Coordinates of C-alpha atoms and ligand atoms in Angstrom, one line a residue:
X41 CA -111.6 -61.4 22.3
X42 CA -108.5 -62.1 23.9
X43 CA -105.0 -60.3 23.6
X44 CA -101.9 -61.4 25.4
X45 CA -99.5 -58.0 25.5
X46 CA -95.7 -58.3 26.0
X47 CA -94.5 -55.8 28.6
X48 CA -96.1 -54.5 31.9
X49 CA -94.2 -50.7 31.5
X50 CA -96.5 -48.1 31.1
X51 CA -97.1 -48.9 27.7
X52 CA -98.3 -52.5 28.0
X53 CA -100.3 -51.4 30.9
X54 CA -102.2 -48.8 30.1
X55 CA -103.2 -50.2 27.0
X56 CA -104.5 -53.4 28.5
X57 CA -106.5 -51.7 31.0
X58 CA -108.3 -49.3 28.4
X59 CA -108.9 -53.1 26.7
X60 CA -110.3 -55.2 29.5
X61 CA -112.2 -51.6 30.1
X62 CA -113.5 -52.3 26.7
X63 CA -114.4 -56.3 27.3
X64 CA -111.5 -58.0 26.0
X65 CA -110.1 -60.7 28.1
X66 CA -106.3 -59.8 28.6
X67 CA -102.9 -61.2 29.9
X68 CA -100.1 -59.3 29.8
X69 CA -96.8 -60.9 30.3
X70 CA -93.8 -59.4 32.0
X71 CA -90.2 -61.0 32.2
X72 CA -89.6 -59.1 35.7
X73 CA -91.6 -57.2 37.6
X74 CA -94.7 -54.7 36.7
X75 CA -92.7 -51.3 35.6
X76 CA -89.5 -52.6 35.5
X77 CA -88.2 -51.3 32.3
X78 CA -87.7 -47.3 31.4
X79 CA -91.2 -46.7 33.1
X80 CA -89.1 -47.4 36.2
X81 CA -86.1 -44.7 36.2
X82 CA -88.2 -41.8 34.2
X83 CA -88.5 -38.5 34.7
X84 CA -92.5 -38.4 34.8
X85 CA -92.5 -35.2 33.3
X86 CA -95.6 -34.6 31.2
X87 CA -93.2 -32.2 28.2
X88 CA -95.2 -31.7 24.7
X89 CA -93.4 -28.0 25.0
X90 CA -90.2 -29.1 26.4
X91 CA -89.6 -32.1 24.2
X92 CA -91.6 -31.3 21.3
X93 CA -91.8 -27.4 20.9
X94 CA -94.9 -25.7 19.7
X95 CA -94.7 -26.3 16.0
X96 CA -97.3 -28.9 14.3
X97 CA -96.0 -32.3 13.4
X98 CA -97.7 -35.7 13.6
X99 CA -95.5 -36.7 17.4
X100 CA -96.5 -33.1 18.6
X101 CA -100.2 -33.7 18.0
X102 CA -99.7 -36.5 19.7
X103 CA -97.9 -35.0 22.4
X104 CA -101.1 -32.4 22.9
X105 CA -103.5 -34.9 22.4
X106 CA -101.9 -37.0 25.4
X107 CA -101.8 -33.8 27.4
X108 CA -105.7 -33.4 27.0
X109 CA -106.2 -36.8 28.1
X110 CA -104.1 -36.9 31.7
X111 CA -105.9 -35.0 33.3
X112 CA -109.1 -37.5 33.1
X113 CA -106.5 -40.2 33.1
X114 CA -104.9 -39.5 36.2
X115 CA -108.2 -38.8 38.1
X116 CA -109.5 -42.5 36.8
X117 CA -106.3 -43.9 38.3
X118 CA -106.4 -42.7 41.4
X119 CA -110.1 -43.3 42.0
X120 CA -110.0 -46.5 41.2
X121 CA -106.5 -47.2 42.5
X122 CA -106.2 -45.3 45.8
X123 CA -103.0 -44.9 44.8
X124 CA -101.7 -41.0 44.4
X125 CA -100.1 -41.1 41.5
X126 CA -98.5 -37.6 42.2
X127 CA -99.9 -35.8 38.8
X128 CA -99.6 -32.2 39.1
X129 CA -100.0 -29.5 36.6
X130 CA -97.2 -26.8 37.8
X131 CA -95.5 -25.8 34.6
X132 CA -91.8 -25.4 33.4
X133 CA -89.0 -23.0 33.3
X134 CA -87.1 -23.4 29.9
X135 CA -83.9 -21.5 30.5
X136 CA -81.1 -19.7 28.7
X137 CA -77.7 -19.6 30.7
X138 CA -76.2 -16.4 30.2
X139 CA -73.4 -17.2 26.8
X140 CA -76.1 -19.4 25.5
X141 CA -77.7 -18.1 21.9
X142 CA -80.9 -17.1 22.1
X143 CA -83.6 -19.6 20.8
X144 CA -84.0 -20.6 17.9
X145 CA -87.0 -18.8 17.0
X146 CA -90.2 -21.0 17.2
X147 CA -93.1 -18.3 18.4
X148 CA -94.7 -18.9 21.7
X149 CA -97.3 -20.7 22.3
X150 CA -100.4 -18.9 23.2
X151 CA -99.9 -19.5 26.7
X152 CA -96.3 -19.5 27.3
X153 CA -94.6 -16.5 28.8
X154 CA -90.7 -14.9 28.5
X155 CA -89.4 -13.8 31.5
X156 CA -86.6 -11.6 33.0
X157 CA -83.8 -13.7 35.0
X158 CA -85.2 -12.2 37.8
X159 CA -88.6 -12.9 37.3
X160 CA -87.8 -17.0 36.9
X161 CA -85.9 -16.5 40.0
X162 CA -88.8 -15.0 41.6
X163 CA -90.6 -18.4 40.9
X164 CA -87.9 -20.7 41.7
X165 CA -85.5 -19.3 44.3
X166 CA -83.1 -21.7 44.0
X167 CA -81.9 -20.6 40.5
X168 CA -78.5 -18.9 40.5
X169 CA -77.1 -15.9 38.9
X170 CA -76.1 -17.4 35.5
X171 CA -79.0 -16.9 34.0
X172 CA -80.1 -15.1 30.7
X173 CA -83.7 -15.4 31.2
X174 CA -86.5 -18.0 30.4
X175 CA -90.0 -19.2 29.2
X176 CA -92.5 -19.9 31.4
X177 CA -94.9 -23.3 30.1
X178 CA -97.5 -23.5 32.2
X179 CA -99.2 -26.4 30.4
X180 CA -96.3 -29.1 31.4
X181 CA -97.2 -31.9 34.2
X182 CA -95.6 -34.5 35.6
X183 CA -96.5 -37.5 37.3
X184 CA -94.6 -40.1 39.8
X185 CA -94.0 -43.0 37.2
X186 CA -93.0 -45.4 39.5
X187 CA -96.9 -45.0 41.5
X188 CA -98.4 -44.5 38.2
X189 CA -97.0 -48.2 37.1
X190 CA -98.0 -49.7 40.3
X191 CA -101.7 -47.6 39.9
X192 CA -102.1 -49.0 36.1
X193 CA -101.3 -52.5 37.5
X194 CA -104.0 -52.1 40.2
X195 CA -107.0 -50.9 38.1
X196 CA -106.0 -53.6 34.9
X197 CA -106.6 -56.2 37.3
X198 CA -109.8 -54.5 38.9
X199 CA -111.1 -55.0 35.1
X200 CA -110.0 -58.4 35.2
X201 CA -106.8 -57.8 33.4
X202 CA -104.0 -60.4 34.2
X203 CA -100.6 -59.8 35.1
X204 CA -98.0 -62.8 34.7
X205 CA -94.9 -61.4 36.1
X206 CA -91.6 -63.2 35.8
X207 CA -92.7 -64.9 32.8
X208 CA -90.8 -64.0 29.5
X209 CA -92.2 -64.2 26.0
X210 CA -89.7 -66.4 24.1
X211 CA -91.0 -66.6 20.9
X212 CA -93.5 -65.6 18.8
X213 CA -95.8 -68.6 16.8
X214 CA -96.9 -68.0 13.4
X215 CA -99.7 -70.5 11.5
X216 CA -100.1 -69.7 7.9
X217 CA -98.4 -66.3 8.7
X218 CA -100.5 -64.9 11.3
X219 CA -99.8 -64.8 14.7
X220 CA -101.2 -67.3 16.9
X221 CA -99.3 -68.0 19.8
X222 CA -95.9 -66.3 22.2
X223 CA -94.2 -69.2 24.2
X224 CA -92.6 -68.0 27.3
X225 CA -90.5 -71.0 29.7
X226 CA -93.8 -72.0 31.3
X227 CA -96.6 -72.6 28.3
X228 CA -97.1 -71.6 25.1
X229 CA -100.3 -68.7 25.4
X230 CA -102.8 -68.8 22.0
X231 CA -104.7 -65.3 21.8
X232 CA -106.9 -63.4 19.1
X233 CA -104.3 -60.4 19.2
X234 CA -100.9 -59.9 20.4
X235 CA -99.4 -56.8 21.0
X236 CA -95.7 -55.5 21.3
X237 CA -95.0 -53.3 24.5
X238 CA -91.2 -54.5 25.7
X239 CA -90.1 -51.0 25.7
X240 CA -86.1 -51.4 24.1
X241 CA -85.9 -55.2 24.1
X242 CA -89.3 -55.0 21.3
X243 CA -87.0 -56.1 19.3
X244 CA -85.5 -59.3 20.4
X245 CA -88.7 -62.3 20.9
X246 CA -87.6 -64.6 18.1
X247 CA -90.1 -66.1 15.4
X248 CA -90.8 -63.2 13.4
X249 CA -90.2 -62.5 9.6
X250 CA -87.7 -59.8 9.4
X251 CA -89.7 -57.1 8.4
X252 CA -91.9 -57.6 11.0
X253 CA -89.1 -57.2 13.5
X254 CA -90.0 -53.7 15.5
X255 CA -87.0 -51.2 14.3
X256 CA -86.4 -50.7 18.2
X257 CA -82.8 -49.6 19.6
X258 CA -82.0 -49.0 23.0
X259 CA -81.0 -44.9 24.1
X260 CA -79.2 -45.4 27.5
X261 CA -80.4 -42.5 30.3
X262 CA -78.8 -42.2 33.6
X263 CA -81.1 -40.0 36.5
X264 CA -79.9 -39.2 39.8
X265 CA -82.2 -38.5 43.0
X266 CA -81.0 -35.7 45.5
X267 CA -82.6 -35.3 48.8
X268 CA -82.1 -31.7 50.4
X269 CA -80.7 -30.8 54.2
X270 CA -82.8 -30.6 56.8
X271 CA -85.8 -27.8 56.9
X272 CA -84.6 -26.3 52.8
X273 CA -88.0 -27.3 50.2
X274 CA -87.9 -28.5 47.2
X275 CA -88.5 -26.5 43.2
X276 CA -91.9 -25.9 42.5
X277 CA -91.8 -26.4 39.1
X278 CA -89.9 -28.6 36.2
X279 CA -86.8 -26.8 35.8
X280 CA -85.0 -27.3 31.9
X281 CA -81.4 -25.5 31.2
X282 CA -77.8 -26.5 31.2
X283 CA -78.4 -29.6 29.0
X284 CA -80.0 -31.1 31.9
X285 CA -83.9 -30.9 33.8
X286 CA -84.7 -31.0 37.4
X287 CA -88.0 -32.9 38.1
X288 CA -89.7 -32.3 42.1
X289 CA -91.1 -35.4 43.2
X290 CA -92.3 -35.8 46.5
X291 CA -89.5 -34.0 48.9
X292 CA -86.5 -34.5 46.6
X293 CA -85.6 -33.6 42.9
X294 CA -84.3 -36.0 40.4
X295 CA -82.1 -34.7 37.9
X296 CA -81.7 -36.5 34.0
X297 CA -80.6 -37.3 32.0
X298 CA -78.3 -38.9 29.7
X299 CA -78.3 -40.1 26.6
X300 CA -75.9 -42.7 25.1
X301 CA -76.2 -45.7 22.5
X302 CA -74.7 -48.3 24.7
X303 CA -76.7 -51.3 23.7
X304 CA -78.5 -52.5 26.5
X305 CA -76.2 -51.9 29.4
X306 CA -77.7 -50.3 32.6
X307 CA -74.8 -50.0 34.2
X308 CA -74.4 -46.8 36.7
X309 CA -71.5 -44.8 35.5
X310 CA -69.3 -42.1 37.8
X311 CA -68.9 -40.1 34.9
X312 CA -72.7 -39.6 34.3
X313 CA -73.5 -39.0 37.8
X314 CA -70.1 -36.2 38.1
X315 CA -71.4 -34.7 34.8
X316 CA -75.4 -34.7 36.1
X317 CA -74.2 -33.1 39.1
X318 CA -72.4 -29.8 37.7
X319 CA -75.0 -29.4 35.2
X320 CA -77.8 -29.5 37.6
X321 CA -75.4 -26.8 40.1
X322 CA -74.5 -24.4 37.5
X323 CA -78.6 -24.1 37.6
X324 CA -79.1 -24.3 41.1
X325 CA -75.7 -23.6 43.0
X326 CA -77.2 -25.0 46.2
X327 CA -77.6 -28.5 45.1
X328 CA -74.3 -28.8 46.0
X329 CA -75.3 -29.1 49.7
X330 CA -78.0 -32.0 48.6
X331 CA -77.3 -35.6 49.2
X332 CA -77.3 -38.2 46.4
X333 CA -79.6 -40.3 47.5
X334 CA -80.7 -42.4 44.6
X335 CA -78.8 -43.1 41.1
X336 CA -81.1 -44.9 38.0
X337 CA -80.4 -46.0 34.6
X338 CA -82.9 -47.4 31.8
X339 CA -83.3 -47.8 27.8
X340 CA -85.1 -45.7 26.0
X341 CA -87.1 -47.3 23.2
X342 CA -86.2 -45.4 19.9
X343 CA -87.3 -46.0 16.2
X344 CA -84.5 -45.1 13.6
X345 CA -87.2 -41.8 13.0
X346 CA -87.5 -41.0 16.3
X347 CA -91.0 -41.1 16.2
X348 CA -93.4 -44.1 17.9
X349 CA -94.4 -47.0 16.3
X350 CA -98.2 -47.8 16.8
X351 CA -100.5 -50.1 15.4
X352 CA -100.3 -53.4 13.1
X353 CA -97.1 -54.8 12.2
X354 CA -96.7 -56.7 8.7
X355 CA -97.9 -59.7 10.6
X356 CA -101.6 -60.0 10.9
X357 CA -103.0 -60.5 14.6
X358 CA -99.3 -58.4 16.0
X359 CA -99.7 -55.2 16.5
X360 CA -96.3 -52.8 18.1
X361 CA -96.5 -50.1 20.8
X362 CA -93.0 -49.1 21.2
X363 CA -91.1 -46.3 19.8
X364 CA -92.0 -44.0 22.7
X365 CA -88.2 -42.7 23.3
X366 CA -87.9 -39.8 25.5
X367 CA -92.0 -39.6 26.3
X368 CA -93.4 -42.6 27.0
X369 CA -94.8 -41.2 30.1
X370 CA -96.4 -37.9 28.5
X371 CA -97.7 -40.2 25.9
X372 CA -99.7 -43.3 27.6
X373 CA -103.2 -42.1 27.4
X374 CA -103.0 -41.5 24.4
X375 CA -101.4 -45.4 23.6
X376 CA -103.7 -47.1 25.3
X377 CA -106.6 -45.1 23.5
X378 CA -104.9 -45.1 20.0
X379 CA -104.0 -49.1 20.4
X380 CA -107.5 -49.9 22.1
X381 CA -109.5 -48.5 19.5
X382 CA -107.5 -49.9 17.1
X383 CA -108.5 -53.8 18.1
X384 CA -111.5 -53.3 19.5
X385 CA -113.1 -50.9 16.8
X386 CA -110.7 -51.1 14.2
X387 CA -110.5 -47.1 14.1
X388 CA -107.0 -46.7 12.2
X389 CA -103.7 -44.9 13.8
X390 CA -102.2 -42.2 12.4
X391 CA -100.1 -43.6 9.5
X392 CA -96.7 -41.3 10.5
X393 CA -96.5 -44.3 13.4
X394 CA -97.3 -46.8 11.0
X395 CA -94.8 -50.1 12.1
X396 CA -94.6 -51.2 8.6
X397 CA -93.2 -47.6 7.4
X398 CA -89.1 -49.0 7.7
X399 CA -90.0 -52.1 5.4
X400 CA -87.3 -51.9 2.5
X401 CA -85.2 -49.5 4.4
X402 CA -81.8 -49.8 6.2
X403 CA -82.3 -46.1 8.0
X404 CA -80.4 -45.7 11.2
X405 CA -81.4 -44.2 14.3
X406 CA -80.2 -40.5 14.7
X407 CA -79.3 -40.0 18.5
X408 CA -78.3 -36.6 20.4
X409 CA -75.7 -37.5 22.9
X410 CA -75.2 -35.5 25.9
X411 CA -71.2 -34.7 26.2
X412 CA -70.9 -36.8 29.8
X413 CA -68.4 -39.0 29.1
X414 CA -64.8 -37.8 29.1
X415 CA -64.4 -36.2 25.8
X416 CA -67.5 -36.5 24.4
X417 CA -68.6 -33.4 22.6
X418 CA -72.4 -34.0 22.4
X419 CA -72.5 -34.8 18.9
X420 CA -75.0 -36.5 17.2
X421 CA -74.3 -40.3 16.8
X422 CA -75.7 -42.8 14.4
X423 CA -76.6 -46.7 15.2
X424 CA -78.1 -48.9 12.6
Ligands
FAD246 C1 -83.7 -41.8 32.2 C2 -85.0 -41.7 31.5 C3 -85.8 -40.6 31.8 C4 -87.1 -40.5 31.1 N1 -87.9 -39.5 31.4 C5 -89.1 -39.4 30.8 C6 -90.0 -38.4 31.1 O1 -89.7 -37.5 32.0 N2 -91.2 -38.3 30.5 C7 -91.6 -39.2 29.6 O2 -92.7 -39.1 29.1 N3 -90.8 -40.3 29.3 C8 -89.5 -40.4 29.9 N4 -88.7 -41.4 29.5 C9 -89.1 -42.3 28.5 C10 -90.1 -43.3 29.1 O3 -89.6 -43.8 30.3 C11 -90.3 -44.5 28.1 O4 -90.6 -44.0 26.8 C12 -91.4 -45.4 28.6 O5 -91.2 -45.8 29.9 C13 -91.5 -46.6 27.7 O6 -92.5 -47.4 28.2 P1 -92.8 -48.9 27.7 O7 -93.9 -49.5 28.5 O8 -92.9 -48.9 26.3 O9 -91.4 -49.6 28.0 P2 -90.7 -50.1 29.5 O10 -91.2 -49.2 30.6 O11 -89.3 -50.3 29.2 O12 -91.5 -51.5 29.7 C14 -91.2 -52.6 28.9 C15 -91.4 -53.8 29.7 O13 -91.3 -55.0 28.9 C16 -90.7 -56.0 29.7 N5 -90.1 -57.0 28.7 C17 -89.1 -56.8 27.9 N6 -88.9 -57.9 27.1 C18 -89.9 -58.8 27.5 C19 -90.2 -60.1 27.2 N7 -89.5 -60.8 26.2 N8 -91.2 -60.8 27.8 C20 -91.9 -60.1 28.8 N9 -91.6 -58.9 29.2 C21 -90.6 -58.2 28.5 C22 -89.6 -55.2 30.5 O14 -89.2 -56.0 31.6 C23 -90.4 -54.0 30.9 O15 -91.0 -54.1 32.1 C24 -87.5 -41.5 30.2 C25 -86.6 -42.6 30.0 C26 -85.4 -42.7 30.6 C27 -84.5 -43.9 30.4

C-alpha cells in the first residue's frame, strides 16, 4: 500500500512511522522543514489533567489513552533514534493565587494531591508568596518537541519512510471522486491513501469538494524561553497558575502561552512577551533576574468543537489528522495508532472525531483568549 501524508509535524510523523512500521510504503511531504509548524514552538507538556481535567469525555479518554502510550513511545524513539527526546514523568503543580476562587469542583483524581502553599513551595522553591495553595498531578510529562520531531524523522526513515522537505502539496486530484493524486511544484504524487497532517494550514490544499474541506482555524500562541544567572537551577516540575505555565526544559524554562485568532500571522509581539513575563513573575518573583533568551510563535490547529478530527473525510482514499489544538504533543501516540490502524486494518475511530461530523453546519470555533493585548479582557471570541 502506499500513502503520501501532508505535514512532517508531529502529527504527520508519527503516524507515518507507525505505517511504514506496519509495511506500507510512505512519503510524507513537507512545505519547509521536518517540525516546522506548532510541533516547533510547543510547550511538550504531556497535560490530560491540566488541559483536560479528570471528568470522562471522548478528548479525555483520548488524552489518558495517549498518556498510557508515551511511555513505550518515547523508549522506542530513543532506541532507535539515539536521540534523547527529553521525556520525563515529574508531575504538575496546578495553582490558586491567593484572590483566585477556589476550583470549580471536579473531584480529584485518584492520584492527585491538594497541598498547603507551603507545601508546593516545598517542591518548587521558586514559587512566591501569592499563593493560595495547589494540586499536585503526578501523572503529567513532558517531552522536548523540538528532539522528539527530529527523533520521529530519524526512526520513519529507518523503516523506510520518506521525507520530501521543501516540497508543498498544491492540490489535491480527484478521479471519479476519490482521491488519487496531491501535486506539489515538482510532480504530481499518485498513492492508495492520502492523509491530512498540515497542522492549521489543513485547510487550504485546493481541489477538494467543500464539505471535505477540514474545518481547521488557526489559534495564535506566543512562548518565551528564559535562561537563569549563573549557578541558580531550574523548576522541577510543570508549573500551571496565573493564566500562564512554566515548562523546564533542559537548563531553562519556557513560559506559554497565548492564545489569539489572528489568522495565520506568526508574528512576535511586545505585548505578549511584557504580558508572559508578569504572569510568569507574579508565580516565581525571581524570573525577573532571568534572561529572555528565546521568543516563539505558532498556530494551533482547532476544529470549530475544539475537539480533533481523525479519520476519513467525505472523500474516499483522504483521511484528516488535524484538530489537535492545544495537545498535539500529549496526543501523538495515540494518532499515529488510531490513524494507522485505521488504513491498515480498517479498525474504526472513535466517531466524536469523526471529519465528516461539521457537514451541513456553519458552527464557529469557540476560542478562550488570554487578556495580553492592551485591553483585552480574556473573553471568549468567536471565528467562523
Ligand atoms: C505556543 C504553543 C504551545 C503548545 N504547547 C503544547 C503543549 O505543551 N503540549 C501539547 O500537547 N501541545 C501543545 N501545543 C499544540 C501542538 O503544538 C499542536 O497541536 C501540534 O504540534 C500539531 O501538530 P501537527 O503535526 O498536526 O501540526 P504542525 O506541527 O503544525 O505540523 C504541520 C506541518 O505541515 C506542514 N504543511 C502545512 N501545509 C503544507 C502543505 N500544503 N504541504 C506540505 N506541508 C505542509 C507545515 O509546514 C508543518 O510542518 C502548543 C501549540 C502552540 C502554538
Amino acid at each position: 500500500m502506499k500513502v503520501v501524508i501532508i505535514g512532517a509535524g508531529v502529527a504527520g510523523l508519527a503516524i507515518g512511522w507507525k505505517l511504514a512500521l506496519g509495511g506500507a510504503k510512505v512519503v510524507v511531504l513537507e512545505r519547509a522543514q521536518v517540525g516546522n509548524g506548532a510541533t516547533l514552538v510547543s510547550g511538550g507538556m504531556l497535560a490530560a489533567a491540566a488541559e483536560l481535567g479528570s471528568a470522562g469525555s471522548p478528548e479525555a479518554d483520548f488524552a489518558r489513552r495517549a498518556n498510557a502510550l508515551w511511555p513505550e513511545f518515547a523508549a522506542a524513539l530513543e532506541a532507535q533514534s539515539g536521540i534523547a527526546i527529553g521525556y520525563r514523568r515529574n508531575g504538575a503543580l496546578l495553582l490558586r493565587m491567593a484572590g483566585e476562587a477556589p476550583r470549580a469542583e471536579e473531584p480529584l483524581s485518584g492520584d492527585h494531591s491538594p497541598l498547603t502553599a507551603e507545601a508546593a513551595r516545598a517542591l518548587e522553591p521558586l514559587l512566591g508568596e501569592d499563593l493560595a495553595d495547589a494540586v499536585f498531578a503526578p501523572g503529567e510529562a513532558q517531552v522536548d518537541s523540538q528532539a522528539l520531531c527530529r527523533a520521529l524523522a530519524v526512526c520513519f526513515v529507518q523503516a523506510g519512510g520518506e521525507v520530501r522537505a521543501t516540497e508543498t502539496a498544491v492540490r489535491f486530484e480527484l478521479t471519479g471522486g476519490r482521491m488519487t493524486g496531491v501535486t506539489t511544484p515538482f510532480t504530481t504524487h499518485r498513492a492508495d491513501i492520502f492523509i491530512m497532517a498540515a497542522g492549521a494550514w489543513s485547510a487550504r490544499i485546493e481541489g477538494l469538494p467543500p464539505e471535505a474541506v477540514p474545518k481547521i482555524v488557526p489559534v495564535k500562541g506566543e512562548i518565551i524561553v528564559l535562561s537563569p544567572p549563573a549557578g541558580v537551577s531550574v523548576p522541577m516540575h510543570v508549573v500551571w497558575g496565573n493564566g500562564v505555565y512554566i515548562v523546564p526544559r533542559r537548563q531553562r524554562v519556557l513560559v506559554g502561552a497565548t492564545m489569539e485568532l489572528a489568522g495565520f500571522d506568526t508574528s512576535l509581539t511586545k505585548t505578549a512577551l511584557t504580558w508572559l513575563r508578569r504572569q510568569a513573575e507574579g508565580l516565581m518573583p525571581a524570573l525577573k533576574d532571568w534572561r529572555l533568551s528565546e521568543h516563539w510563535a505558532g498556530l494551533r490547529p482547532a476544529a470549530p468543537d475544539g475537539l480533533p478530527i481523525l479519520g476519513q473525510s467525505s472523500v474516499d482514499g483522504l483521511f484528516v489528522a488535524s484538530g489537535q489544538y492545544r495537545n498535539g504533543i500529549l496526543f501523538a501516540p495515540a494518532v499515529a495508532d488510531v490513524l494507522s490502524r485505521l488504513v491498515l486494518e480498517r479498525i474504526a475511530v472513535d466517531p466524536a472525531f469523526d471529519p465528516r461530523r461539521f457537514e451541513g453546519t456553519t458552527s464557529a470555533l469557540i476560542v478562550p483568549q488570554t487578556p495580553h493585548k492592551e485591553g483585552g479582557n480574556g473573553a471568549w471570541s468567536a471565528a467562523s
